[in-house]
């Protein structure tokens, strides 16, 4: 449209210059023609010396937070790139529609710049952002020249950190003490008897630091507790329909898993989460948020076949019947359904309800 | 829960306040381009020495305040506008007088040159600067301004305002640069990647756009200058092609005569046959077939001449009211009949001319001079069923009317004709010497300033004026709308075709008191007639034979065509009984006229149209034109010199603020030397700290030692200098600057502040 207007103007200039035999107007007409040619060539010249990529390989944030992403733009040409357009392709790792977004920018001549944009993702999971194509415009935005880009950014969205208020039957808790491992009480159970204090070693939990003693002595001391009361929960994830779940369903599962693990960590030292991936039986020991996020990242990166051999995965492995969470948000204990959460009401169910299942007969 | 993937960007403000100098330069260009354009309007003149610097100051003040503190800019704009409005109201009588003068001059109402409209232009300039600034910089709205400026540039010539080279370049750069600035990173809200220094990038893009345009100008100028004529011709060719195509597609026929309309544009001929003419004898002189006779001239249009009222008056004067219809018939074939009866022996045989319209449109009937229409019985000469009409006619060379010769039986009839001729001549003298003097001030004054005596002298002067000043061209281009087309042809464009030559000549004849009429029709040359098998001579008239000419009233010939349009070779072909090329040459020689020397001076408008002195390669001419503006230019530069020093100082001080410890220490030593302190010391001496303390007591010895250490550390150390180290050095530098400045005289203080920019 703009170009058509410009051509119309050029034609009008040509006509008026001829009709009034005006040399300045004829010069203007020739300039308009030459300028058009220059503008046509300019994007090709700029394209050769232009490159861009994501500044980071991965970004992560909680679901309610915005993710700050950076694009590094480099222009080695002698002229500034006044305007370029990037086309980004976004898709959830575990399926869903591929969507495209356009972003604009500019960069000075022989310069580099880090440009930022903010990403908000509706579901927990892993989103892949691909740099699809860039278009470089001339200074009057008449013409553009594009090139394909290669570059990928992983954006991981974790569930909000919140704990399910839950008490499970006593039989679910297992006594737990690894050789040489420091006993760590469950959250809220720090009133246990302290066996001794020792100096801080790398890897020790910050929660165990005895701050009063540390301040007094100027060195970091950690508390060691009696080991008798330490316990662990085994949680099996039933991922049999993982491959065909939609991002919304996955999101609900991750939200519930996160809240459940955080809730269990209030009453247990650790939660040992296990699941089956193909023929392999995988586990992850969760003691806090960091391990939980590592688990979620492992799950995000899992690549289940969509339809293939679903029957093979239909049989649960031995030991998976103690405490089990499936993708339809059902929580089972020894094969018995304790509670089935609802996708629609999940937030309310996590935040507002208390699940007292300690006295249930197993 | 929001289910969509959201991507948004935030506007990032620049880390440092930034005043984009390119924007100021391009704003200057826009304002000055418009002022130059204003100068091109007829009747507008102003004091450049006042207007240009004041406009420059307006731009600088607005730009400086806007990019400093926006609130101050808006306060300034509001307050200044109020002051300007108040002043305009208070001195409205001055402004009104200037406005009237400008309007009068533009409309051609004022006789003399318009008075300077300096105050009016200044008032307009303030609003112009504000408008450009708001649209381009504050609101970043370009489209409306772009449209208006483009229309101004293109429609200027149509309104008689000729765009010069400089204003065209200035306005083009202004538009393109701001366009580029606005397009820099333009995107829908929330789609623009946040990046630092966006304003700087916009400034840089516009600056590069300006440079690109200059390169484009350098590449285009030779092409435009050396190929201008070809380019003009290509426009006309294109227009002709379009015109013919439109006629073909729409099925409309071109009308080459177009009544009495004096065309403002080009004449594109299609070669379509308009008339088929058959003559019983081969003509030896051009045959003029008249289809339109112009009476009154009203602004580019000739009203049809009506002889009936004139004949009525003549009949009344002769007491022949009862025979009015007979008089009209007598008059129409008077000279044919007279000539037929004039020859005692050897009477030439009258030719018979039959005219047929191949397009079947007989709305306009064409008649030859010295003829008599043939009625029904002769129609079928062309052969039925085609309709045609015919005339008996004589050629001019065969005319031999003598009013006083004895004619025997015809004497009574001749006395009636004589009486009718005398009365008609009186009426024609009154009716066909009228000119709209108010519409043609220049033509009227030209004839008044060159009084001529006889008809031969008048004709010679008319031919000399037309042929020495104007060229024949079927594609002379368009005429400006604010000017009469005939005056525009003769005084501005100086190029035209038969319609323009004939109109100008008719009006000049009339101004000299010679009854003259504008005539249009077809002219067939003797060579156009080709003998066919039936022994008759046939000719075809296309729109290429369409023509316009003047007819003057001669006693022995009646209305007689006078050819005023130059021949294709530029030669003057005018002739009528008693006037031929020999007479013309003799008169020219007697008057000292030379056809090769234009008799009219080149008007200012013509200079502008041709690019004027603004686009010529003659260095002498350029210097000659520049000289009157040189004092203005010098004064103008002097006005802006303080501003330049101010901005230079600000820029240097910013650079000083960013200097590293090492550079700052070097600058400190320079500063001391400038103040005449510690001569010969370069800062490397062991006792430099003591000497510095002695020279600048405000710097303690410890402080002096510390800054020396920082400078050495910055120069030779591996660690990066810290902010507090730089601050310490800056503090010492400030103490030293204050100390040195206090000991300087006025002149050296100015050098200290504005030339060396130490502080």
mmCIF file of C-alpha atoms in Angstrom, chain A residues 2 5-6 9 12-32 34-35 38-39 42 63 66 70-71 73 78-84 86 88 90-92 97 99 101-109 113-123 127 129 138-142 251 255 347, chain B residues 1-10 12 146 150 153-155 157-158 162-165 168-169 172 176 179-180 183-188 190-196 198 201 204-205 208-209 212-213 216-217 219-221 223-225 228-229 231-236 239 266 475-480 488 608-611 615:
data_model
loop_
_atom_site.group_PDB
_atom_site.id
_atom_site.type_symbol
_atom_site.label_atom_id
_atom_site.label_comp_id
_atom_site.label_asym_id
_atom_site.label_seq_id
_atom_site.Cartn_x
_atom_site.Cartn_y
_atom_site.Cartn_z
ATOM 1 C CA UNK A 2 2.785 2.368 1.014
ATOM 2 C CA UNK A 5 1.332 5.363 -2.772
ATOM 3 C CA UNK A 6 4.973 6.136 -3.410
ATOM 4 C CA UNK A 9 3.470 10.038 -6.094
ATOM 5 C CA UNK A 12 2.440 12.417 -10.319
ATOM 6 C CA UNK A 13 5.842 14.090 -9.962
ATOM 7 C CA UNK A 14 6.836 12.877 -13.413
ATOM 8 C CA UNK A 15 3.627 14.145 -14.931
ATOM 9 C CA UNK A 16 3.728 17.534 -13.243
ATOM 10 C CA UNK A 17 7.424 17.958 -14.060
ATOM 11 C CA UNK A 18 6.671 17.321 -17.720
ATOM 12 C CA UNK A 19 3.530 19.378 -17.879
ATOM 13 C CA UNK A 20 5.181 22.429 -16.341
ATOM 14 C CA UNK A 21 8.625 21.727 -17.725
ATOM 15 C CA UNK A 22 9.987 22.100 -14.213
ATOM 16 C CA UNK A 23 13.576 20.981 -13.897
ATOM 17 C CA UNK A 24 13.506 20.774 -10.074
ATOM 18 C CA UNK A 25 10.431 18.571 -10.247
ATOM 19 C CA UNK A 26 12.046 16.415 -12.919
ATOM 20 C CA UNK A 27 15.084 16.083 -10.672
ATOM 21 C CA UNK A 28 12.754 15.101 -7.855
ATOM 22 C CA UNK A 29 11.244 12.435 -10.077
ATOM 23 C CA UNK A 30 14.643 11.009 -10.994
ATOM 24 C CA UNK A 31 15.638 11.088 -7.331
ATOM 25 C CA UNK A 32 12.475 9.241 -6.384
ATOM 26 C CA UNK A 34 16.900 6.231 -7.820
ATOM 27 C CA UNK A 35 15.826 6.236 -4.187
ATOM 28 C CA UNK A 38 18.503 2.155 -3.441
ATOM 29 C CA UNK A 39 15.778 1.141 -1.016
ATOM 30 C CA UNK A 42 19.453 -1.846 0.913
ATOM 31 C CA UNK A 63 3.829 -19.973 36.253
ATOM 32 C CA UNK A 66 7.003 -13.366 33.369
ATOM 33 C CA UNK A 70 16.987 -11.827 25.432
ATOM 34 C CA UNK A 71 17.861 -11.757 21.780
ATOM 35 C CA UNK A 73 21.442 -8.822 17.569
ATOM 36 C CA UNK A 78 28.168 0.247 7.763
ATOM 37 C CA UNK A 79 24.549 1.319 7.822
ATOM 38 C CA UNK A 80 22.098 0.928 10.692
ATOM 39 C CA UNK A 81 19.240 -1.527 10.466
ATOM 40 C CA UNK A 82 16.380 0.748 11.279
ATOM 41 C CA UNK A 83 13.779 -1.968 11.367
ATOM 42 C CA UNK A 84 13.711 -5.719 11.373
ATOM 43 C CA UNK A 86 11.600 -11.557 13.778
ATOM 44 C CA UNK A 88 9.167 -16.630 16.577
ATOM 45 C CA UNK A 90 6.453 -21.362 20.019
ATOM 46 C CA UNK A 91 5.209 -24.786 20.974
ATOM 47 C CA UNK A 92 4.909 -26.908 24.047
ATOM 48 C CA UNK A 97 -0.472 -26.056 18.577
ATOM 49 C CA UNK A 99 1.987 -20.579 17.259
ATOM 50 C CA UNK A 101 4.608 -14.270 17.017
ATOM 51 C CA UNK A 102 6.285 -11.301 15.375
ATOM 52 C CA UNK A 103 8.627 -8.925 17.107
ATOM 53 C CA UNK A 104 10.281 -5.806 15.767
ATOM 54 C CA UNK A 105 13.521 -4.040 16.497
ATOM 55 C CA UNK A 106 16.424 -2.075 15.122
ATOM 56 C CA UNK A 107 20.162 -1.933 15.636
ATOM 57 C CA UNK A 108 22.834 0.615 14.926
ATOM 58 C CA UNK A 109 25.562 0.276 12.345
ATOM 59 C CA UNK A 113 22.478 -5.081 21.136
ATOM 60 C CA UNK A 114 20.696 -7.281 23.596
ATOM 61 C CA UNK A 115 16.999 -6.896 23.157
ATOM 62 C CA UNK A 116 14.478 -8.253 25.562
ATOM 63 C CA UNK A 117 10.940 -9.416 25.563
ATOM 64 C CA UNK A 118 8.762 -10.937 28.205
ATOM 65 C CA UNK A 119 7.082 -14.266 27.898
ATOM 66 C CA UNK A 120 4.048 -15.387 29.812
ATOM 67 C CA UNK A 121 3.050 -19.004 29.526
ATOM 68 C CA UNK A 122 -0.344 -20.288 30.601
ATOM 69 C CA UNK A 123 0.648 -23.854 31.436
ATOM 70 C CA UNK A 127 7.990 -24.350 25.714
ATOM 71 C CA UNK A 129 10.907 -20.920 21.162
ATOM 72 C CA UNK A 138 14.819 -0.483 4.156
ATOM 73 C CA UNK A 139 14.599 2.933 5.826
ATOM 74 C CA UNK A 140 11.235 3.700 4.302
ATOM 75 C CA UNK A 141 9.886 0.185 4.934
ATOM 76 C CA UNK A 142 9.056 -0.313 1.270
ATOM 77 C CA UNK A 251 -0.242 -28.575 33.577
ATOM 78 C CA UNK A 255 0.680 -28.454 39.627
ATOM 79 C CA UNK A 347 -6.359 -24.439 42.547
ATOM 80 C CA UNK B 1 -6.500 -18.440 34.139
ATOM 81 C CA UNK B 2 -5.090 -16.815 31.028
ATOM 82 C CA UNK B 3 -4.777 -19.576 28.447
ATOM 83 C CA UNK B 4 -2.802 -17.725 25.779
ATOM 84 C CA UNK B 5 0.894 -17.557 25.341
ATOM 85 C CA UNK B 6 1.776 -13.948 25.884
ATOM 86 C CA UNK B 7 4.721 -12.055 24.494
ATOM 87 C CA UNK B 8 5.090 -8.466 25.377
ATOM 88 C CA UNK B 9 7.799 -5.870 25.260
ATOM 89 C CA UNK B 10 8.423 -2.825 27.362
ATOM 90 C CA UNK B 12 12.993 1.168 27.635
ATOM 91 C CA UNK B 146 3.641 14.276 4.082
ATOM 92 C CA UNK B 150 3.638 16.622 -1.409
ATOM 93 C CA UNK B 153 5.286 20.647 -4.116
ATOM 94 C CA UNK B 154 3.333 19.117 -6.952
ATOM 95 C CA UNK B 155 0.435 21.514 -7.121
ATOM 96 C CA UNK B 157 3.250 25.039 -10.470
ATOM 97 C CA UNK B 158 -0.453 24.604 -11.086
ATOM 98 C CA UNK B 162 7.371 27.370 -8.900
ATOM 99 C CA UNK B 163 9.321 25.044 -6.687
ATOM 100 C CA UNK B 164 13.002 25.863 -6.810
ATOM 101 C CA UNK B 165 15.845 23.421 -6.521
ATOM 102 C CA UNK B 168 12.635 20.858 -3.236
ATOM 103 C CA UNK B 169 15.792 19.239 -1.871
ATOM 104 C CA UNK B 172 12.537 16.024 0.317
ATOM 105 C CA UNK B 176 12.407 11.245 3.997
ATOM 106 C CA UNK B 179 9.901 9.124 7.645
ATOM 107 C CA UNK B 180 12.974 7.001 8.313
ATOM 108 C CA UNK B 183 9.855 3.896 10.756
ATOM 109 C CA UNK B 184 12.830 2.974 12.924
ATOM 110 C CA UNK B 185 11.663 -0.014 14.892
ATOM 111 C CA UNK B 186 8.052 0.881 14.274
ATOM 112 C CA UNK B 187 5.693 -1.830 15.382
ATOM 113 C CA UNK B 188 2.335 -2.379 16.951
ATOM 114 C CA UNK B 190 3.901 -4.399 22.618
ATOM 115 C CA UNK B 191 5.691 -5.855 19.590
ATOM 116 C CA UNK B 192 8.847 -3.787 19.681
ATOM 117 C CA UNK B 193 11.813 -5.458 21.290
ATOM 118 C CA UNK B 194 13.053 -3.437 24.201
ATOM 119 C CA UNK B 195 16.505 -2.113 23.473
ATOM 120 C CA UNK B 196 18.578 0.741 24.774
ATOM 121 C CA UNK B 198 16.094 3.739 20.599
ATOM 122 C CA UNK B 201 18.945 4.741 16.598
ATOM 123 C CA UNK B 204 21.131 7.733 13.271
ATOM 124 C CA UNK B 205 18.718 6.151 10.801
ATOM 125 C CA UNK B 208 21.924 7.998 7.222
ATOM 126 C CA UNK B 209 18.733 8.477 5.243
ATOM 127 C CA UNK B 212 21.733 8.456 1.247
ATOM 128 C CA UNK B 213 19.516 11.136 -0.237
ATOM 129 C CA UNK B 216 21.011 9.912 -4.616
ATOM 130 C CA UNK B 217 20.953 13.602 -5.480
ATOM 131 C CA UNK B 219 23.652 10.493 -8.898
ATOM 132 C CA UNK B 220 20.371 11.924 -10.166
ATOM 133 C CA UNK B 221 21.311 15.536 -10.870
ATOM 134 C CA UNK B 223 20.765 12.541 -15.407
ATOM 135 C CA UNK B 224 17.951 14.997 -14.773
ATOM 136 C CA UNK B 225 19.895 17.965 -16.116
ATOM 137 C CA UNK B 228 15.487 16.815 -19.104
ATOM 138 C CA UNK B 229 14.184 17.449 -22.615
ATOM 139 C CA UNK B 231 12.117 13.200 -20.098
ATOM 140 C CA UNK B 232 9.640 15.984 -20.840
ATOM 141 C CA UNK B 233 8.974 14.520 -24.261
ATOM 142 C CA UNK B 234 8.452 11.099 -22.758
ATOM 143 C CA UNK B 235 5.768 12.594 -20.495
ATOM 144 C CA UNK B 236 4.003 14.088 -23.481
ATOM 145 C CA UNK B 239 0.035 11.537 -22.066
ATOM 146 C CA UNK B 266 -1.059 19.809 -24.809
ATOM 147 C CA UNK B 475 3.265 19.979 -26.167
ATOM 148 C CA UNK B 476 4.012 23.139 -24.264
ATOM 149 C CA UNK B 477 2.717 21.662 -21.008
ATOM 150 C CA UNK B 478 0.071 23.052 -18.739
ATOM 151 C CA UNK B 479 -0.683 26.626 -17.832
ATOM 152 C CA UNK B 480 -0.901 27.776 -14.234
ATOM 153 C CA UNK B 488 0.860 32.705 -19.459
ATOM 154 C CA UNK B 608 12.105 29.580 -11.291
ATOM 155 C CA UNK B 609 10.352 27.205 -13.640
ATOM 156 C CA UNK B 610 13.504 26.511 -15.517
ATOM 157 C CA UNK B 611 15.328 25.843 -12.323
ATOM 158 C CA UNK B 615 20.199 24.817 -10.703
#
